[in-house]
mmCIF file of C-alpha atoms and ligand atoms in Angstrom:
data_model
loop_
_atom_site.group_PDB
_atom_site.id
_atom_site.type_symbol
_atom_site.label_atom_id
_atom_site.label_comp_id
_atom_site.label_asym_id
_atom_site.label_seq_id
_atom_site.Cartn_x
_atom_site.Cartn_y
_atom_site.Cartn_z
ATOM 1 C CA MET A 1 102.801 111.399 123.884
ATOM 2 C CA SER A 2 99.973 111.225 121.392
ATOM 3 C CA VAL A 3 100.596 112.202 117.795
ATOM 4 C CA LYS A 4 98.012 114.961 118.090
ATOM 5 C CA SER A 5 99.393 116.679 121.144
ATOM 6 C CA PHE A 6 102.633 118.502 120.628
ATOM 7 C CA ASN A 7 103.911 119.647 123.986
ATOM 8 C CA LEU A 8 107.172 121.577 123.935
ATOM 9 C CA VAL A 9 107.577 121.509 127.720
ATOM 10 C CA LYS A 10 107.276 117.723 127.772
ATOM 11 C CA ILE A 11 109.746 117.429 124.908
ATOM 12 C CA ARG A 12 112.281 119.708 126.583
ATOM 13 C CA ASP A 13 111.883 117.803 129.858
ATOM 14 C CA GLN A 14 113.304 114.743 128.175
ATOM 15 C CA PHE A 15 116.683 116.466 127.596
ATOM 16 C CA PRO A 16 118.639 116.823 130.858
ATOM 17 C CA ILE A 17 121.256 119.085 129.252
ATOM 18 C CA LEU A 18 118.685 121.751 128.362
ATOM 19 C CA ASN A 19 118.426 122.652 132.065
ATOM 20 C CA LYS A 20 122.110 123.405 132.307
ATOM 21 C CA LYS A 21 123.546 126.830 132.893
ATOM 22 C CA ILE A 22 126.449 127.785 130.653
ATOM 23 C CA ASN A 23 128.514 130.766 131.810
ATOM 24 C CA ASN A 24 125.790 131.511 134.370
ATOM 25 C CA HIS A 25 123.055 131.656 131.733
ATOM 26 C CA GLN A 26 120.418 129.153 130.751
ATOM 27 C CA LEU A 27 121.774 127.085 127.829
ATOM 28 C CA VAL A 28 120.322 127.973 124.429
ATOM 29 C CA TYR A 29 121.507 125.259 122.099
ATOM 30 C CA PHE A 30 121.499 126.378 118.457
ATOM 31 C CA ASP A 31 124.186 124.028 117.093
ATOM 32 C CA ASN A 32 121.909 121.160 116.159
ATOM 33 C CA ALA A 33 123.274 120.691 112.659
ATOM 34 C CA ALA A 34 126.607 119.769 114.230
ATOM 35 C CA THR A 35 124.991 117.345 116.655
ATOM 36 C CA THR A 36 121.668 117.239 118.482
ATOM 37 C CA GLN A 37 121.235 116.761 122.218
ATOM 38 C CA LYS A 38 120.129 113.351 123.552
ATOM 39 C CA PRO A 39 116.930 112.524 125.427
ATOM 40 C CA LYS A 40 117.010 110.573 128.682
ATOM 41 C CA LYS A 41 115.722 107.399 127.055
ATOM 42 C CA VAL A 42 118.779 107.271 124.765
ATOM 43 C CA ILE A 43 121.196 107.926 127.621
ATOM 44 C CA ASN A 44 119.405 105.353 129.818
ATOM 45 C CA ALA A 45 119.426 102.677 127.119
ATOM 46 C CA ILE A 46 123.189 102.964 126.706
ATOM 47 C CA ASN A 47 123.657 102.926 130.462
ATOM 48 C CA GLU A 48 121.393 99.888 130.758
ATOM 49 C CA TYR A 49 123.327 97.951 128.113
ATOM 50 C CA TYR A 50 126.616 98.465 129.946
ATOM 51 C CA SER A 51 125.161 97.865 133.417
ATOM 52 C CA GLU A 52 122.760 95.010 132.681
ATOM 53 C CA TYR A 53 123.707 92.971 129.602
ATOM 54 C CA ASN A 54 127.069 94.014 128.149
ATOM 55 C CA ALA A 55 128.239 91.215 125.819
ATOM 56 C CA ASN A 56 129.459 90.771 122.272
ATOM 57 C CA ILE A 57 126.793 90.018 119.679
ATOM 58 C CA HIS A 58 125.938 87.291 117.161
ATOM 59 C CA ARG A 59 128.506 84.761 118.347
ATOM 60 C CA GLY A 60 127.618 84.050 121.935
ATOM 61 C CA ILE A 61 125.153 81.469 123.188
ATOM 62 C CA HIS A 62 124.938 82.761 126.731
ATOM 63 C CA THR A 63 122.065 84.870 128.062
ATOM 64 C CA LEU A 64 123.828 88.230 127.916
ATOM 65 C CA ALA A 65 125.032 87.700 124.338
ATOM 66 C CA GLU A 66 121.565 86.709 123.251
ATOM 67 C CA LYS A 67 119.955 89.745 124.870
ATOM 68 C CA ALA A 68 122.592 92.107 123.369
ATOM 69 C CA THR A 69 122.096 90.563 119.913
ATOM 70 C CA ILE A 70 118.322 90.893 120.115
ATOM 71 C CA GLU A 71 118.495 94.558 121.159
ATOM 72 C CA TYR A 72 121.102 95.362 118.479
ATOM 73 C CA GLU A 73 119.032 93.729 115.742
ATOM 74 C CA LYS A 74 115.894 95.494 117.000
ATOM 75 C CA THR A 75 117.533 98.773 115.987
ATOM 76 C CA ARG A 76 118.108 97.448 112.465
ATOM 77 C CA LYS A 77 114.411 96.627 112.237
ATOM 78 C CA SER A 78 113.469 100.090 113.534
ATOM 79 C CA VAL A 79 115.758 101.828 111.030
ATOM 80 C CA SER A 80 114.301 99.733 108.221
ATOM 81 C CA GLN A 81 110.781 100.798 109.224
ATOM 82 C CA PHE A 82 111.868 104.390 109.819
ATOM 83 C CA ILE A 83 113.161 104.875 106.265
ATOM 84 C CA ASN A 84 110.840 102.269 104.730
ATOM 85 C CA SER A 85 113.448 99.958 103.227
ATOM 86 C CA LYS A 86 112.158 96.776 101.621
ATOM 87 C CA SER A 87 114.239 94.579 103.871
ATOM 88 C CA GLU A 88 116.328 94.759 107.035
ATOM 89 C CA LYS A 89 119.190 93.276 105.017
ATOM 90 C CA GLU A 90 119.467 96.653 103.309
ATOM 91 C CA ILE A 91 120.526 98.385 106.543
ATOM 92 C CA ILE A 92 124.253 98.372 107.331
ATOM 93 C CA PHE A 93 125.533 99.906 110.539
ATOM 94 C CA THR A 94 128.483 102.275 110.224
ATOM 95 C CA ARG A 95 130.152 104.887 112.421
ATOM 96 C CA GLY A 96 128.218 107.639 110.650
ATOM 97 C CA THR A 97 127.535 109.385 107.362
ATOM 98 C CA THR A 98 131.229 109.871 106.613
ATOM 99 C CA GLU A 99 132.013 106.181 106.942
ATOM 100 C CA GLY A 100 128.917 105.343 104.907
ATOM 101 C CA ILE A 101 130.056 107.481 101.991
ATOM 102 C CA ASN A 102 133.539 105.998 102.149
ATOM 103 C CA LEU A 103 132.026 102.499 102.132
ATOM 104 C CA ILE A 104 130.078 103.260 98.964
ATOM 105 C CA ALA A 105 133.087 104.917 97.317
ATOM 106 C CA SER A 106 135.424 102.006 98.121
ATOM 107 C CA SER A 107 133.058 99.141 97.520
ATOM 108 C CA PHE A 108 130.704 100.360 94.785
ATOM 109 C CA VAL A 109 132.387 103.125 92.807
ATOM 110 C CA LYS A 110 135.858 101.603 92.874
ATOM 111 C CA ASN A 111 134.553 98.308 91.506
ATOM 112 C CA PHE A 112 131.754 99.316 89.161
ATOM 113 C CA LEU A 113 132.992 102.540 87.554
ATOM 114 C CA LYS A 114 135.859 102.615 85.100
ATOM 115 C CA LYS A 115 138.411 105.124 83.879
ATOM 116 C CA GLU A 116 136.854 108.270 82.375
ATOM 117 C CA ASP A 117 133.413 107.553 83.827
ATOM 118 C CA GLU A 118 131.906 110.562 85.554
ATOM 119 C CA ILE A 119 130.485 111.270 89.023
ATOM 120 C CA ILE A 120 128.270 114.261 89.788
ATOM 121 C CA ILE A 121 128.062 116.004 93.157
ATOM 122 C CA SER A 122 126.994 119.599 93.926
ATOM 123 C CA GLU A 123 128.672 122.766 95.128
ATOM 124 C CA MET A 124 126.753 122.610 98.405
ATOM 125 C CA GLU A 125 128.210 119.299 99.622
ATOM 126 C CA HIS A 126 129.746 118.741 103.045
ATOM 127 C CA HIS A 127 133.459 117.836 102.819
ATOM 128 C CA SER A 128 132.547 114.243 103.608
ATOM 129 C CA ASN A 129 130.563 114.127 100.357
ATOM 130 C CA ILE A 130 133.435 115.670 98.366
ATOM 131 C CA VAL A 131 136.740 114.263 99.556
ATOM 132 C CA PRO A 132 135.939 110.503 99.277
ATOM 133 C CA TRP A 133 134.938 111.096 95.634
ATOM 134 C CA GLN A 134 138.064 113.126 94.934
ATOM 135 C CA MET A 135 140.181 110.315 96.383
ATOM 136 C CA ILE A 136 138.464 107.545 94.431
ATOM 137 C CA CYS A 137 138.476 109.624 91.229
ATOM 138 C CA GLU A 138 142.173 110.321 91.499
ATOM 139 C CA GLU A 139 142.959 106.678 92.147
ATOM 140 C CA ASN A 140 140.822 105.366 89.284
ATOM 141 C CA GLY A 141 140.906 108.072 86.600
ATOM 142 C CA ILE A 142 137.227 108.933 87.160
ATOM 143 C CA VAL A 143 136.019 112.492 86.500
ATOM 144 C CA LEU A 144 134.236 114.512 89.216
ATOM 145 C CA LYS A 145 131.740 117.196 88.180
ATOM 146 C CA THR A 146 129.790 119.662 90.339
ATOM 147 C CA ILE A 147 126.316 121.131 89.942
ATOM 148 C CA ASN A 148 126.119 124.909 90.389
ATOM 149 C CA VAL A 149 124.319 126.416 93.338
ATOM 150 C CA LEU A 150 122.233 129.509 92.572
ATOM 151 C CA GLU A 151 122.570 132.811 94.418
ATOM 152 C CA ASN A 152 119.511 132.028 96.592
ATOM 153 C CA GLY A 153 121.026 128.709 97.689
ATOM 154 C CA GLU A 154 118.972 126.430 95.430
ATOM 155 C CA ILE A 155 120.467 123.783 93.216
ATOM 156 C CA ASP A 156 120.707 124.728 89.522
ATOM 157 C CA LEU A 157 118.662 121.958 87.901
ATOM 158 C CA ASP A 158 119.338 123.204 84.366
ATOM 159 C CA ASN A 159 123.045 122.995 85.008
ATOM 160 C CA PHE A 160 122.555 119.496 86.458
ATOM 161 C CA LYS A 161 120.857 118.314 83.260
ATOM 162 C CA GLU A 162 123.619 119.854 81.164
ATOM 163 C CA LEU A 163 126.275 117.922 83.084
ATOM 164 C CA ILE A 164 124.754 114.530 82.267
ATOM 165 C CA ASN A 165 126.239 112.592 79.346
ATOM 166 C CA ASP A 166 126.899 108.962 78.395
ATOM 167 C CA LYS A 167 129.811 108.770 80.818
ATOM 168 C CA THR A 168 127.827 109.880 83.873
ATOM 169 C CA LYS A 169 127.523 106.806 86.087
ATOM 170 C CA PHE A 170 127.047 108.026 89.650
ATOM 171 C CA LEU A 171 125.451 110.917 91.516
ATOM 172 C CA SER A 172 125.943 111.734 95.172
ATOM 173 C CA ILE A 173 123.908 114.599 96.540
ATOM 174 C CA VAL A 174 122.982 116.156 99.839
ATOM 175 C CA HIS A 175 119.291 115.970 100.750
ATOM 176 C CA THR A 176 119.402 119.043 103.029
ATOM 177 C CA SER A 177 122.355 121.399 103.161
ATOM 178 C CA ASN A 178 124.041 121.832 106.552
ATOM 179 C CA THR A 179 125.106 125.371 105.614
ATOM 180 C CA LEU A 180 122.221 126.768 103.561
ATOM 181 C CA GLY A 181 119.345 124.746 105.007
ATOM 182 C CA THR A 182 118.240 124.101 101.419
ATOM 183 C CA VAL A 183 116.073 121.017 100.926
ATOM 184 C CA ASN A 184 116.928 119.716 97.483
ATOM 185 C CA PRO A 185 114.303 118.303 95.090
ATOM 186 C CA ILE A 186 115.762 114.858 95.657
ATOM 187 C CA LYS A 187 112.972 112.848 94.092
ATOM 188 C CA GLN A 188 113.105 114.872 90.890
ATOM 189 C CA ILE A 189 116.911 114.599 90.743
ATOM 190 C CA ILE A 190 116.742 110.832 91.221
ATOM 191 C CA GLU A 191 114.086 110.489 88.523
ATOM 192 C CA ILE A 192 116.377 112.267 86.070
ATOM 193 C CA CYS A 193 119.231 109.963 87.089
ATOM 194 C CA LYS A 194 117.098 106.839 86.662
ATOM 195 C CA LYS A 195 116.224 107.877 83.089
ATOM 196 C CA ASN A 196 119.948 108.127 82.419
ATOM 197 C CA ASN A 197 121.043 104.913 84.184
ATOM 198 C CA ILE A 198 122.931 106.787 86.868
ATOM 199 C CA THR A 199 123.356 105.155 90.294
ATOM 200 C CA THR A 200 122.320 107.514 93.091
ATOM 201 C CA MET A 201 123.416 108.188 96.657
ATOM 202 C CA VAL A 202 121.694 110.620 99.015
ATOM 203 C CA ASP A 203 123.489 112.225 101.962
ATOM 204 C CA GLY A 204 120.665 112.335 104.491
ATOM 205 C CA ALA A 205 122.695 113.580 107.472
ATOM 206 C CA GLN A 206 120.668 116.788 107.910
ATOM 207 C CA ALA A 207 117.352 115.513 106.611
ATOM 208 C CA SER A 208 116.493 112.452 108.663
ATOM 209 C CA ALA A 209 115.440 114.213 111.885
ATOM 210 C CA HIS A 210 113.290 116.800 110.124
ATOM 211 C CA SER A 211 111.251 115.040 107.467
ATOM 212 C CA LYS A 212 109.967 111.569 106.715
ATOM 213 C CA ILE A 213 112.437 109.606 104.626
ATOM 214 C CA ASN A 214 110.994 106.927 102.388
ATOM 215 C CA VAL A 215 113.791 105.301 100.428
ATOM 216 C CA GLN A 216 111.450 103.220 98.277
ATOM 217 C CA ASP A 217 109.501 106.284 97.283
ATOM 218 C CA LEU A 218 112.696 108.256 96.600
ATOM 219 C CA ASN A 219 113.974 105.258 94.625
ATOM 220 C CA CYS A 220 117.588 106.109 95.543
ATOM 221 C CA ASP A 221 120.167 103.320 95.361
ATOM 222 C CA PHE A 222 121.958 104.404 98.530
ATOM 223 C CA PHE A 223 121.031 106.608 101.494
ATOM 224 C CA VAL A 224 123.332 107.465 104.389
ATOM 225 C CA LEU A 225 122.713 109.096 107.751
ATOM 226 C CA SER A 226 124.202 109.676 111.226
ATOM 227 C CA ALA A 227 122.376 108.840 114.483
ATOM 228 C CA HIS A 228 123.906 111.755 116.378
ATOM 229 C CA LYS A 229 122.053 114.284 114.210
ATOM 230 C CA MET A 230 118.789 112.524 115.096
ATOM 231 C CA TYR A 231 118.904 112.750 118.911
ATOM 232 C CA GLY A 232 120.925 109.534 118.975
ATOM 233 C CA PRO A 233 124.490 108.732 120.031
ATOM 234 C CA THR A 234 127.693 109.580 118.186
ATOM 235 C CA GLY A 235 129.610 106.816 116.423
ATOM 236 C CA VAL A 236 126.573 105.225 114.753
ATOM 237 C CA GLY A 237 125.155 105.644 111.284
ATOM 238 C CA ILE A 238 123.710 103.568 108.515
ATOM 239 C CA VAL A 239 124.116 102.873 104.858
ATOM 240 C CA TYR A 240 120.902 101.917 103.140
ATOM 241 C CA GLY A 241 121.489 100.180 99.812
ATOM 242 C CA LYS A 242 119.171 98.321 97.482
ATOM 243 C CA GLU A 243 119.599 94.626 98.175
ATOM 244 C CA GLU A 244 120.424 93.674 94.580
ATOM 245 C CA ILE A 245 123.217 96.258 94.499
ATOM 246 C CA LEU A 246 124.622 95.390 97.937
ATOM 247 C CA GLU A 247 124.668 91.700 96.933
ATOM 248 C CA LYS A 248 127.000 92.512 94.040
ATOM 249 C CA MET A 249 129.361 94.680 96.056
ATOM 250 C CA PRO A 250 132.504 93.245 97.685
ATOM 251 C CA PRO A 251 133.059 93.807 101.429
ATOM 252 C CA TYR A 252 134.451 97.165 102.511
ATOM 253 C CA MET A 253 136.605 95.848 105.346
ATOM 254 C CA GLY A 254 137.847 92.373 106.150
ATOM 255 C CA GLY A 255 137.776 90.793 109.591
ATOM 256 C CA GLY A 256 135.597 88.877 111.992
ATOM 257 C CA GLU A 257 131.812 88.758 111.603
ATOM 258 C CA MET A 258 131.817 89.495 107.853
ATOM 259 C CA ILE A 259 132.911 85.976 106.862
ATOM 260 C CA LYS A 260 131.123 82.685 106.321
ATOM 261 C CA GLU A 261 134.251 80.526 106.333
ATOM 262 C CA VAL A 262 137.942 81.357 106.422
ATOM 263 C CA ASN A 263 140.760 79.187 105.176
ATOM 264 C CA PHE A 264 144.073 80.005 103.568
ATOM 265 C CA LEU A 265 142.959 78.977 100.084
ATOM 266 C CA LYS A 266 139.653 80.780 99.949
ATOM 267 C CA THR A 267 137.508 82.810 102.317
ATOM 268 C CA THR A 268 133.785 83.148 101.742
ATOM 269 C CA TYR A 269 131.805 86.127 102.915
ATOM 270 C CA ASN A 270 128.811 86.365 105.183
ATOM 271 C CA GLU A 271 125.377 87.262 103.886
ATOM 272 C CA LEU A 272 123.846 90.748 103.937
ATOM 273 C CA PRO A 273 124.085 92.900 105.929
ATOM 274 C CA TYR A 274 126.886 91.266 107.946
ATOM 275 C CA LYS A 275 129.198 91.178 104.916
ATOM 276 C CA PHE A 276 129.693 94.905 105.511
ATOM 277 C CA GLU A 277 129.969 94.845 109.297
ATOM 278 C CA ALA A 278 133.482 93.583 110.040
ATOM 279 C CA GLY A 279 134.606 93.471 113.658
ATOM 280 C CA THR A 280 132.781 94.191 116.891
ATOM 281 C CA PRO A 281 130.382 97.053 116.226
ATOM 282 C CA ASN A 282 129.366 99.953 118.461
ATOM 283 C CA ILE A 283 126.753 97.800 120.218
ATOM 284 C CA GLY A 284 125.697 100.090 123.071
ATOM 285 C CA ASP A 285 125.222 103.107 120.823
ATOM 286 C CA VAL A 286 123.324 101.151 118.169
ATOM 287 C CA ILE A 287 120.952 100.086 120.963
ATOM 288 C CA GLY A 288 120.691 103.727 122.094
ATOM 289 C CA PHE A 289 119.880 104.777 118.512
ATOM 290 C CA ASN A 290 116.693 102.719 118.637
ATOM 291 C CA LYS A 291 115.432 104.950 121.457
ATOM 292 C CA ALA A 292 116.219 108.056 119.398
ATOM 293 C CA LEU A 293 114.079 106.670 116.589
ATOM 294 C CA ASN A 294 111.319 106.007 119.145
ATOM 295 C CA PHE A 295 111.633 109.585 120.370
ATOM 296 C CA ILE A 296 111.138 110.968 116.846
ATOM 297 C CA SER A 297 108.326 108.539 116.008
ATOM 298 C CA ASP A 298 106.492 109.338 119.257
ATOM 299 C CA ILE A 299 106.316 113.005 118.266
ATOM 300 C CA GLY A 300 105.569 112.160 114.629
ATOM 301 C CA PHE A 301 106.766 113.887 111.479
ATOM 302 C CA ASP A 302 103.495 115.811 111.073
ATOM 303 C CA ASN A 303 104.110 117.521 114.395
ATOM 304 C CA ILE A 304 107.820 117.920 113.744
ATOM 305 C CA SER A 305 107.316 119.523 110.325
ATOM 306 C CA SER A 306 104.593 121.893 111.436
ATOM 307 C CA TYR A 307 106.366 123.030 114.620
ATOM 308 C CA GLU A 308 109.775 123.345 112.973
ATOM 309 C CA LYS A 309 108.292 125.328 110.077
ATOM 310 C CA LYS A 310 106.689 127.823 112.483
ATOM 311 C CA LEU A 311 109.975 128.132 114.363
ATOM 312 C CA LYS A 312 111.940 128.573 111.136
ATOM 313 C CA ASP A 313 109.595 131.311 109.882
ATOM 314 C CA TYR A 314 109.769 133.065 113.235
ATOM 315 C CA ALA A 315 113.592 132.927 113.246
ATOM 316 C CA SER A 316 113.736 134.070 109.635
ATOM 317 C CA ASN A 317 111.527 137.120 110.327
ATOM 318 C CA SER A 318 113.455 138.011 113.475
ATOM 319 C CA LEU A 319 116.880 137.679 111.856
ATOM 320 C CA ASN A 320 115.853 139.662 108.791
ATOM 321 C CA LYS A 321 114.965 142.616 111.025
ATOM 322 C CA ILE A 322 118.520 142.899 112.356
ATOM 323 C CA ASP A 323 120.498 145.721 110.788
ATOM 324 C CA GLY A 324 123.439 144.509 108.702
ATOM 325 C CA LEU A 325 122.580 140.825 109.035
ATOM 326 C CA LYS A 326 122.676 138.833 105.802
ATOM 327 C CA ILE A 327 121.373 135.284 105.567
ATOM 328 C CA ILE A 328 123.258 133.021 103.144
ATOM 329 C CA GLY A 329 120.752 130.633 101.596
ATOM 330 C CA ASN A 330 117.180 131.731 101.047
ATOM 331 C CA SER A 331 115.771 128.851 99.061
ATOM 332 C CA LYS A 332 112.001 128.400 99.040
ATOM 333 C CA ASN A 333 112.262 124.965 100.544
ATOM 334 C CA LYS A 334 114.537 125.064 103.564
ATOM 335 C CA ILE A 335 114.783 123.937 107.177
ATOM 336 C CA GLY A 336 115.745 125.992 110.223
ATOM 337 C CA ILE A 337 119.411 126.399 109.409
ATOM 338 C CA PHE A 338 120.570 130.014 109.121
ATOM 339 C CA SER A 339 124.101 130.855 108.071
ATOM 340 C CA PHE A 340 124.644 134.573 108.285
ATOM 341 C CA THR A 341 127.130 137.400 108.323
ATOM 342 C CA LEU A 342 126.942 140.640 110.311
ATOM 343 C CA LYS A 343 128.270 143.852 108.835
ATOM 344 C CA LYS A 344 130.100 145.124 111.903
ATOM 345 C CA VAL A 345 130.978 141.917 113.742
ATOM 346 C CA HIS A 346 133.218 139.006 112.793
ATOM 347 C CA TYR A 347 131.444 135.651 113.115
ATOM 348 C CA TYR A 348 134.126 134.354 115.463
ATOM 349 C CA ASP A 349 133.677 137.265 117.892
ATOM 350 C CA LEU A 350 129.924 136.817 117.683
ATOM 351 C CA GLY A 351 130.243 133.139 118.568
ATOM 352 C CA LEU A 352 132.370 133.936 121.622
ATOM 353 C CA LEU A 353 130.089 136.715 122.802
ATOM 354 C CA LEU A 354 126.980 134.578 122.477
ATOM 355 C CA ASP A 355 128.715 131.753 124.331
ATOM 356 C CA SER A 356 129.300 134.106 127.235
ATOM 357 C CA LYS A 357 125.491 134.507 127.323
ATOM 358 C CA GLY A 358 124.856 130.761 127.258
ATOM 359 C CA ILE A 359 124.041 130.556 123.532
ATOM 360 C CA ALA A 360 125.780 127.860 121.474
ATOM 361 C CA ILE A 361 126.040 128.629 117.747
ATOM 362 C CA ARG A 362 128.473 127.417 115.089
ATOM 363 C CA THR A 363 131.062 129.603 113.392
ATOM 364 C CA GLY A 364 133.389 128.909 110.467
ATOM 365 C CA HIS A 365 133.078 127.179 107.113
ATOM 366 C CA HIS A 366 130.831 124.340 108.365
ATOM 367 C CA CYS A 367 132.887 121.784 106.378
ATOM 368 C CA THR A 368 131.663 123.377 103.143
ATOM 369 C CA GLN A 369 134.701 125.358 102.009
ATOM 370 C CA PRO A 370 133.888 125.200 98.268
ATOM 371 C CA LEU A 371 130.465 126.685 99.052
ATOM 372 C CA MET A 372 132.091 129.458 101.103
ATOM 373 C CA ASP A 373 134.415 130.194 98.157
ATOM 374 C CA LYS A 374 131.389 130.365 95.896
ATOM 375 C CA PHE A 375 129.837 133.082 98.068
ATOM 376 C CA ASN A 376 133.223 134.809 98.589
ATOM 377 C CA LEU A 377 133.149 134.111 102.295
ATOM 378 C CA GLU A 378 135.678 132.746 104.717
ATOM 379 C CA GLY A 379 132.951 131.618 107.058
ATOM 380 C CA THR A 380 129.656 132.523 108.682
ATOM 381 C CA ALA A 381 127.821 132.266 111.957
ATOM 382 C CA ARG A 382 125.205 129.498 111.909
ATOM 383 C CA VAL A 383 122.075 128.924 113.929
ATOM 384 C CA SER A 384 120.510 125.504 113.445
ATOM 385 C CA LEU A 385 117.239 124.646 115.140
ATOM 386 C CA ALA A 386 115.786 121.418 116.481
ATOM 387 C CA ILE A 387 112.468 120.214 117.862
ATOM 388 C CA TYR A 388 113.220 121.374 121.451
ATOM 389 C CA ASN A 389 114.044 124.995 120.524
ATOM 390 C CA SER A 390 111.560 127.767 121.259
ATOM 391 C CA LYS A 391 110.508 131.243 120.133
ATOM 392 C CA GLU A 392 111.678 132.567 123.504
ATOM 393 C CA GLU A 393 115.165 131.279 122.785
ATOM 394 C CA ILE A 394 115.136 133.026 119.413
ATOM 395 C CA ASP A 395 114.004 136.272 121.074
ATOM 396 C CA TYR A 396 116.814 136.024 123.631
ATOM 397 C CA PHE A 397 119.349 135.381 120.866
ATOM 398 C CA VAL A 398 118.116 138.326 118.770
ATOM 399 C CA GLU A 399 118.146 140.622 121.795
ATOM 400 C CA LYS A 400 121.795 139.737 122.495
ATOM 401 C CA ILE A 401 122.834 140.363 118.883
ATOM 402 C CA LYS A 402 121.048 143.725 118.807
ATOM 403 C CA LYS A 403 122.768 144.763 122.039
ATOM 404 C CA LEU A 404 126.110 143.843 120.555
ATOM 405 C CA ILE A 405 125.543 145.881 117.419
ATOM 406 C CA ASN A 406 124.428 148.912 119.388
HETATM 407 N N1 PLP B 501 126.852 115.437 105.396
HETATM 408 C C1 PLP B 501 126.260 116.512 105.939
HETATM 409 C C2 PLP B 501 125.257 117.276 105.143
HETATM 410 C C3 PLP B 501 126.574 116.909 107.233
HETATM 411 O O1 PLP B 501 125.979 117.975 107.770
HETATM 412 C C4 PLP B 501 127.528 116.151 107.965
HETATM 413 C C5 PLP B 501 127.924 116.566 109.314
HETATM 414 O O2 PLP B 501 127.791 117.713 109.697
HETATM 415 C C6 PLP B 501 128.092 115.032 107.366
HETATM 416 C C7 PLP B 501 127.741 114.709 106.083
HETATM 417 C C8 PLP B 501 129.076 114.174 108.090
HETATM 418 O O3 PLP B 501 128.446 113.534 109.147
HETATM 419 P P1 PLP B 501 129.277 112.714 110.237
HETATM 420 O O4 PLP B 501 130.317 113.665 110.765
HETATM 421 O O5 PLP B 501 128.272 112.334 111.257
HETATM 422 O O6 PLP B 501 129.892 111.556 109.559
#
């Protein structure tokens, strides 16, 4: 597909699951923030690995091992290009965003922050960008602070600046909120941190499929993401870290692959990035991830941004016309994620009813309980859009909600 021609039919054709009927209705998949669907080329690549060249990587000298290693390392190169890291050594494969954050907490924060130092996160973080910091803070006497979120779902930058003092050493912040859809002014936040010698980590789980990520331009120290939110397989993610910082960090886990030499007096560690990749990795899914990156690159972020913006505006207008529907999170800069409440209908009942019509939405706290508390909510319904969704699907969804209310 050429960069200039955006063809929704051709895009949808690549996703076998989108033709499925759920409860006798055509599937409308609006739970993309939880996980996206996978195009054929991703599914085929995983299938091909297991049927044609399944072998362990890096250690083998036989043909299959060599082929598997080459394909696995090709993904590292693609990720490096995709987020514009300086070097492939800065890309570490993990099981996903959650493991990435835990790696940084255990290997960086635990070793380079001291008692009474301070970490800043925000009120809109996913639990996986809260709990690892709470655990490491409790263990090491570090203080955790949170930036306020404003009523419209934007981050309170004045409050952020007020929180910074001589003890602030680390900031971990979500790029794009999975509950509010808010796109944070990440570059500006990082600039402020750099002026104050604060190490920065960006949770890119919801951002990486929707906008171009350029880690050198952002100048963040760490960036984490999950393949499964980018049309790729589950069980794969990456940590990006600046090489000079990763070099200083001790390994996260011990085992095979991450060592140079082992003996009972002293073990030496492997070079980057292998120092952080102990044990046999998720080879087939890493190889599949490469095809997901190809899928996104083939469409191009210009096309993705312009189509997804139109779809978001259309959904926003349609939802706002529904009586008693309240959207939580109306920041100026947001993606197509709509958390909402309905006056007369509990979100759980709504989710079940829509499922009976073939529509998959999310209900609950979306792993952001502190944010729910902030807005005095137990939970919401959530629609989250992706590149294969259409205006017709939004119309169908709105029609079903209106019927329910009436
Ligand atoms: N951060 C954000 C903003 C998320 O939306 C999610 C998942 O929904 C995560 C982190 C955790 O990602 P994973 O479950 O893939 O580790």
